[in-house]
mmCIF file of C-alpha atoms in Angstrom:
data_model
loop_
_atom_site.group_PDB
_atom_site.id
_atom_site.type_symbol
_atom_site.label_atom_id
_atom_site.label_comp_id
_atom_site.label_asym_id
_atom_site.label_seq_id
_atom_site.Cartn_x
_atom_site.Cartn_y
_atom_site.Cartn_z
ATOM 1 C CA PHE A 140 0.057 -0.062 0.051
ATOM 2 C CA LEU A 141 2.751 2.527 0.719
ATOM 3 C CA SER A 142 4.578 1.501 -2.713
ATOM 4 C CA LYS A 143 2.350 2.078 -3.979
ATOM 5 C CA THR A 144 0.759 5.410 -2.770
ATOM 6 C CA THR A 145 4.121 6.822 -2.576
ATOM 7 C CA ARG A 146 4.395 6.187 -6.628
ATOM 8 C CA ILE A 147 1.757 8.448 -7.149
ATOM 9 C CA LEU A 148 2.352 11.092 -4.791
ATOM 10 C CA ARG A 149 6.004 11.372 -6.605
ATOM 11 C CA GLU A 150 5.112 11.093 -9.681
ATOM 12 C CA ASN A 151 2.070 13.723 -9.600
ATOM 13 C CA SER A 152 4.703 16.231 -7.738
ATOM 14 C CA ASN A 153 4.024 19.008 -9.196
ATOM 15 C CA ASN A 154 -0.191 18.254 -8.985
ATOM 16 C CA PHE A 155 -0.357 17.668 -5.530
ATOM 17 C CA HIS A 156 1.568 21.355 -5.186
ATOM 18 C CA SER A 157 -1.264 22.746 -6.979
ATOM 19 C CA PRO A 158 -2.597 25.962 -5.418
ATOM 20 C CA GLY A 159 -6.392 25.669 -7.679
ATOM 21 C CA TRP A 160 -7.203 21.333 -5.542
ATOM 22 C CA ILE A 161 -10.641 20.690 -5.066
ATOM 23 C CA PRO A 162 -11.947 19.321 -2.358
ATOM 24 C CA LEU A 163 -15.077 16.354 -2.075
ATOM 25 C CA VAL A 164 -16.704 17.757 -4.959
ATOM 26 C CA PRO A 165 -19.416 15.632 -5.916
ATOM 27 C CA THR A 166 -19.716 12.082 -6.054
ATOM 28 C CA SER A 167 -22.655 9.077 -6.745
ATOM 29 C CA ASN A 168 -21.627 7.064 -3.331
ATOM 30 C CA GLU A 169 -22.277 9.577 -0.634
ATOM 31 C CA LYS A 170 -19.256 7.677 1.067
ATOM 32 C CA VAL A 171 -16.509 7.614 -1.526
ATOM 33 C CA TRP A 172 -14.773 11.265 -1.356
ATOM 34 C CA VAL A 173 -12.933 12.491 -3.830
ATOM 35 C CA ASN A 174 -10.322 15.792 -4.545
ATOM 36 C CA LYS A 175 -8.990 16.757 -7.636
ATOM 37 C CA TRP A 176 -5.503 18.233 -8.312
ATOM 38 C CA PRO A 177 -5.702 20.860 -11.032
ATOM 39 C CA LEU A 178 -3.011 21.501 -13.675
ATOM 40 C CA GLU A 179 -2.988 22.436 -17.091
ATOM 41 C CA GLU A 180 -1.545 19.715 -18.876
ATOM 42 C CA LYS A 181 -2.522 16.884 -16.313
ATOM 43 C CA THR A 182 -5.388 16.012 -13.121
ATOM 44 C CA LEU A 183 -5.190 14.340 -11.069
ATOM 45 C CA TYR A 184 -8.495 13.441 -8.528
ATOM 46 C CA THR A 185 -7.041 11.302 -5.203
ATOM 47 C CA ILE A 186 -10.718 9.461 -4.248
ATOM 48 C CA PHE A 187 -11.251 7.268 0.062
ATOM 49 C CA SER A 188 -13.579 5.249 0.025
ATOM 50 C CA LEU A 189 -15.293 3.600 3.437
ATOM 51 C CA ARG A 190 -17.635 1.635 1.365
ATOM 52 C CA PRO A 191 -16.743 -2.197 2.790
ATOM 53 C CA ALA A 192 -18.123 -3.528 -0.194
ATOM 54 C CA GLY A 193 -16.396 -0.954 -2.830
ATOM 55 C CA HIS A 194 -17.558 0.640 -5.199
ATOM 56 C CA ASP A 195 -17.996 -0.860 -8.833
ATOM 57 C CA GLY A 196 -19.808 2.293 -11.994
ATOM 58 C CA ILE A 197 -19.735 5.459 -12.163
ATOM 59 C CA LEU A 198 -18.553 8.424 -9.962
ATOM 60 C CA PHE A 199 -18.251 11.850 -10.536
ATOM 61 C CA LYS A 200 -19.177 14.119 -13.331
ATOM 62 C CA GLU A 201 -16.171 15.966 -15.798
ATOM 63 C CA ASP A 202 -16.513 17.706 -19.386
ATOM 64 C CA PHE A 203 -15.233 15.182 -22.725
ATOM 65 C CA GLU A 204 -11.885 16.517 -23.684
ATOM 66 C CA GLU A 205 -10.914 14.651 -27.606
ATOM 67 C CA ASN A 206 -7.019 15.067 -26.567
ATOM 68 C CA TYR A 207 -7.322 14.221 -23.407
ATOM 69 C CA HIS A 208 -7.597 10.438 -21.996
ATOM 70 C CA HIS A 209 -8.618 8.693 -18.361
ATOM 71 C CA VAL A 210 -6.098 5.492 -16.212
ATOM 72 C CA ASP A 211 -6.932 4.506 -13.003
ATOM 73 C CA LEU A 212 -3.631 4.862 -11.575
ATOM 74 C CA TYR A 213 -4.320 2.408 -9.049
ATOM 75 C CA ASN A 214 -4.908 -0.297 -10.170
ATOM 76 C CA HIS A 215 -3.454 0.536 -14.275
ATOM 77 C CA GLN A 216 -6.108 -0.051 -16.494
ATOM 78 C CA GLU A 217 -7.583 2.271 -19.151
ATOM 79 C CA ILE A 218 -10.884 4.212 -17.983
ATOM 80 C CA GLN A 219 -13.371 5.050 -20.703
ATOM 81 C CA MET A 220 -16.101 8.066 -19.997
ATOM 82 C CA LYS A 221 -20.026 7.262 -19.679
ATOM 83 C CA ARG A 222 -22.445 9.713 -20.958
ATOM 84 C CA ILE A 223 -25.372 9.510 -19.537
ATOM 85 C CA LYS A 224 -28.198 11.689 -21.176
ATOM 86 C CA ASP A 225 -26.254 15.143 -21.660
ATOM 87 C CA GLU A 226 -23.762 14.212 -18.769
ATOM 88 C CA THR A 227 -20.252 12.937 -18.961
ATOM 89 C CA TRP A 228 -19.353 10.646 -15.874
ATOM 90 C CA LEU A 229 -15.895 8.958 -14.892
ATOM 91 C CA PRO A 230 -16.602 5.385 -14.171
ATOM 92 C CA ALA A 231 -14.370 3.834 -10.904
ATOM 93 C CA PHE A 232 -13.469 0.675 -9.324
ATOM 94 C CA ILE A 233 -12.069 0.576 -5.740
ATOM 95 C CA SER A 234 -11.845 -2.322 -3.718
ATOM 96 C CA PRO A 235 -13.817 -3.946 -0.966
ATOM 97 C CA PHE A 236 -12.908 -4.370 3.090
ATOM 98 C CA SER A 237 -14.173 -6.073 5.877
ATOM 99 C CA SER A 238 -17.119 -4.860 7.740
ATOM 100 C CA SER A 239 -14.856 -6.040 10.641
ATOM 101 C CA PHE A 240 -12.414 -3.136 10.203
ATOM 102 C CA THR A 241 -15.526 -0.507 10.935
ATOM 103 C CA SER A 242 -13.752 2.394 13.592
ATOM 104 C CA THR A 243 -11.086 -0.157 14.381
ATOM 105 C CA GLY A 244 -8.627 2.715 12.146
ATOM 106 C CA LYS A 245 -8.171 0.389 9.330
ATOM 107 C CA GLU A 246 -10.633 0.168 7.140
ATOM 108 C CA GLY A 247 -11.035 2.567 3.962
ATOM 109 C CA GLN A 248 -9.637 1.892 0.456
ATOM 110 C CA VAL A 249 -8.305 5.073 -1.825
ATOM 111 C CA GLY A 250 -7.356 4.891 -5.590
ATOM 112 C CA CYS A 251 -7.140 7.590 -8.164
ATOM 113 C CA ILE A 252 -7.017 8.227 -11.626
ATOM 114 C CA ALA A 253 -5.424 10.229 -13.590
ATOM 115 C CA ARG A 254 -6.325 12.880 -17.112
ATOM 116 C CA PHE A 255 -3.522 12.508 -19.455
ATOM 117 C CA ARG A 256 -3.064 14.674 -22.825
ATOM 118 C CA LYS A 257 -2.292 11.481 -25.688
ATOM 119 C CA ILE A 258 1.431 12.256 -26.210
ATOM 120 C CA LEU A 259 1.889 7.790 -26.223
ATOM 121 C CA SER A 260 1.683 6.429 -29.258
ATOM 122 C CA VAL A 261 2.034 2.370 -28.980
ATOM 123 C CA ASN A 262 1.652 -0.010 -31.897
ATOM 124 C CA THR A 263 2.422 -4.072 -32.613
ATOM 125 C CA LEU A 264 3.132 -5.862 -35.283
ATOM 126 C CA ASP A 265 4.601 -9.043 -34.357
ATOM 127 C CA ASP A 266 6.892 -9.980 -32.477
ATOM 128 C CA SER A 267 7.885 -5.866 -31.732
ATOM 129 C CA MET A 268 6.558 -2.812 -30.221
ATOM 130 C CA TYR A 269 6.961 0.466 -30.834
ATOM 131 C CA ILE A 270 6.993 3.542 -29.263
ATOM 132 C CA LYS A 271 6.363 7.522 -29.638
ATOM 133 C CA ALA A 272 5.694 10.628 -27.878
ATOM 134 C CA ALA A 273 6.078 14.480 -29.504
ATOM 135 C CA GLU A 274 7.830 14.585 -26.443
ATOM 136 C CA GLY A 275 8.625 13.481 -22.817
ATOM 137 C CA ASP A 276 12.482 12.563 -22.412
ATOM 138 C CA GLU A 277 12.383 9.065 -20.787
ATOM 139 C CA ILE A 278 9.840 5.596 -21.375
ATOM 140 C CA ARG A 279 8.794 3.120 -19.169
ATOM 141 C CA ILE A 280 7.722 -0.497 -20.282
ATOM 142 C CA TRP A 281 6.311 -2.606 -16.943
ATOM 143 C CA ASP A 282 4.874 -6.108 -17.120
ATOM 144 C CA ARG A 283 2.020 -5.665 -15.710
ATOM 145 C CA SER A 284 1.645 -3.545 -12.601
ATOM 146 C CA PRO A 285 4.816 -0.264 -11.712
ATOM 147 C CA ALA A 286 6.208 -1.535 -8.472
ATOM 148 C CA TYR A 287 9.919 -0.456 -7.123
ATOM 149 C CA GLY A 288 11.921 -3.307 -6.896
ATOM 150 C CA VAL A 289 10.450 -4.757 -10.343
ATOM 151 C CA PRO A 290 12.450 -4.530 -13.365
ATOM 152 C CA PHE A 291 11.043 -2.947 -16.579
ATOM 153 C CA LYS A 292 12.779 -1.858 -19.846
ATOM 154 C CA LYS A 293 13.526 2.047 -20.088
ATOM 155 C CA ILE A 294 14.103 3.740 -23.251
ATOM 156 C CA ASP A 295 16.212 6.631 -23.591
ATOM 157 C CA GLY A 296 14.049 9.900 -25.364
ATOM 158 C CA ASN A 297 10.626 9.788 -26.959
ATOM 159 C CA LYS A 298 10.973 7.251 -28.840
ATOM 160 C CA GLY A 299 12.090 3.581 -29.385
ATOM 161 C CA ASN A 300 11.215 -0.384 -29.874
ATOM 162 C CA ILE A 301 11.069 -3.579 -28.036
ATOM 163 C CA SER A 302 11.497 -6.981 -28.206
ATOM 164 C CA LEU A 303 8.082 -8.956 -26.873
ATOM 165 C CA SER A 304 10.484 -12.143 -26.840
ATOM 166 C CA ASN A 305 13.339 -10.994 -25.484
ATOM 167 C CA ASP A 306 13.011 -8.175 -23.430
ATOM 168 C CA PHE A 307 9.420 -9.920 -21.483
ATOM 169 C CA PRO A 308 9.879 -13.451 -22.247
ATOM 170 C CA MET A 309 7.930 -14.933 -19.767
ATOM 171 C CA ASN A 310 4.868 -12.061 -19.820
ATOM 172 C CA SER A 311 1.206 -11.930 -18.871
ATOM 173 C CA GLY A 312 -0.305 -9.685 -21.751
ATOM 174 C CA LYS A 313 -0.424 -6.466 -20.580
ATOM 175 C CA PHE A 314 2.669 -4.006 -20.488
ATOM 176 C CA VAL A 315 2.093 -0.299 -18.340
ATOM 177 C CA ILE A 316 3.788 2.125 -21.203
ATOM 178 C CA GLN A 317 4.705 4.606 -19.228
ATOM 179 C CA LEU A 318 6.434 8.383 -20.326
ATOM 180 C CA PHE A 319 8.002 11.248 -18.303
ATOM 181 C CA LYS A 320 9.915 14.544 -18.349
ATOM 182 C CA GLY A 321 11.414 14.479 -15.717
ATOM 183 C CA SER A 322 10.419 13.297 -12.432
ATOM 184 C CA GLU A 323 6.796 13.656 -13.286
ATOM 185 C CA LEU A 324 4.488 11.707 -15.147
ATOM 186 C CA ILE A 325 2.630 12.469 -18.949
ATOM 187 C CA ASP A 326 1.023 10.119 -19.984
ATOM 188 C CA GLU A 327 0.264 6.628 -19.364
ATOM 189 C CA LEU A 328 -1.068 3.860 -21.888
ATOM 190 C CA ILE A 329 -1.778 0.339 -21.478
ATOM 191 C CA VAL A 330 -1.084 -1.666 -23.846
ATOM 192 C CA LYS A 331 -2.553 -5.528 -24.063
ATOM 193 C CA VAL A 332 -1.213 -9.149 -26.194
ATOM 194 C CA LYS A 333 -4.028 -12.268 -26.857
ATOM 195 C CA ALA A 334 -1.936 -14.737 -25.038
ATOM 196 C CA GLY A 335 -1.224 -17.762 -27.965
ATOM 197 C CA ASN A 336 -0.900 -15.905 -30.300
ATOM 198 C CA ALA A 337 1.899 -17.154 -33.231
ATOM 199 C CA TRP A 338 4.563 -14.048 -33.781
ATOM 200 C CA LEU A 339 6.869 -13.556 -36.590
ATOM 201 C CA ILE A 340 10.160 -13.709 -33.627
ATOM 202 C CA SER A 341 12.983 -13.655 -35.997
ATOM 203 C CA GLU A 342 14.549 -10.631 -37.912
ATOM 204 C CA ASN A 343 15.842 -10.043 -41.825
ATOM 205 C CA GLU A 344 20.222 -9.502 -40.947
ATOM 206 C CA SER A 345 21.949 -8.600 -44.603
#
C-alpha cells in the first residue's frame, strides 16, 4: 500500500502542489470522497472510500475533451467515460474491505485517476512494440504493473521499440507504458497482447 501510494505522490508531485486543488467534488456515492488536483496538462483525482462493499461504477462528472484520456493509476487500467443523457461521468473501481474493520482505524480503501493529454502512441507488429511520443525524455515499459523492485525496460528519449520475446520472455500479456518528463509522469497507456498468438520473432540480417 505504501509503495503504491508513494509512487503516485512522487511521480505527480506538481499536481499535489497545485494551489487550485478542489476538495470533495460531488460524487454518486456519499461514502466515497474525491479530491481534484488540476493542472493544465494533467489532472489527478484522489479517492477515499469508507464503503465496505467497495465501489464499481460511475462516480463523478467530468467534461469530455477530445485530446485527453483517463487512467486508473492505482490499478493501472484505462478508464472510459460514460455518457448519461447530456452528462459525462467517470467510473471508478475501489476494492472492498472487511466490514469488521469499521471504526477500528483499519477501514477504508483508496484510488487515484489521472486525466492525461494524449501524447503516447503504441503499435505492435509480430514480436515488436513500437512506441513514440511528441515530447518527454524517458519511456518505461512494465510487465503487469509498475512497482519498486520490479524490473522494467527503459528507453531514453521519446521513441523506440522493444522485442517482446527478448525483453519480456515470460510476460503476462499486460504492458504498462509510461512517459516521463524529468521525474513527472506525463502519460500512460495500457497495452494488452493476446496470449497464444503466433509471432514472427526472427529478424532479417544483411
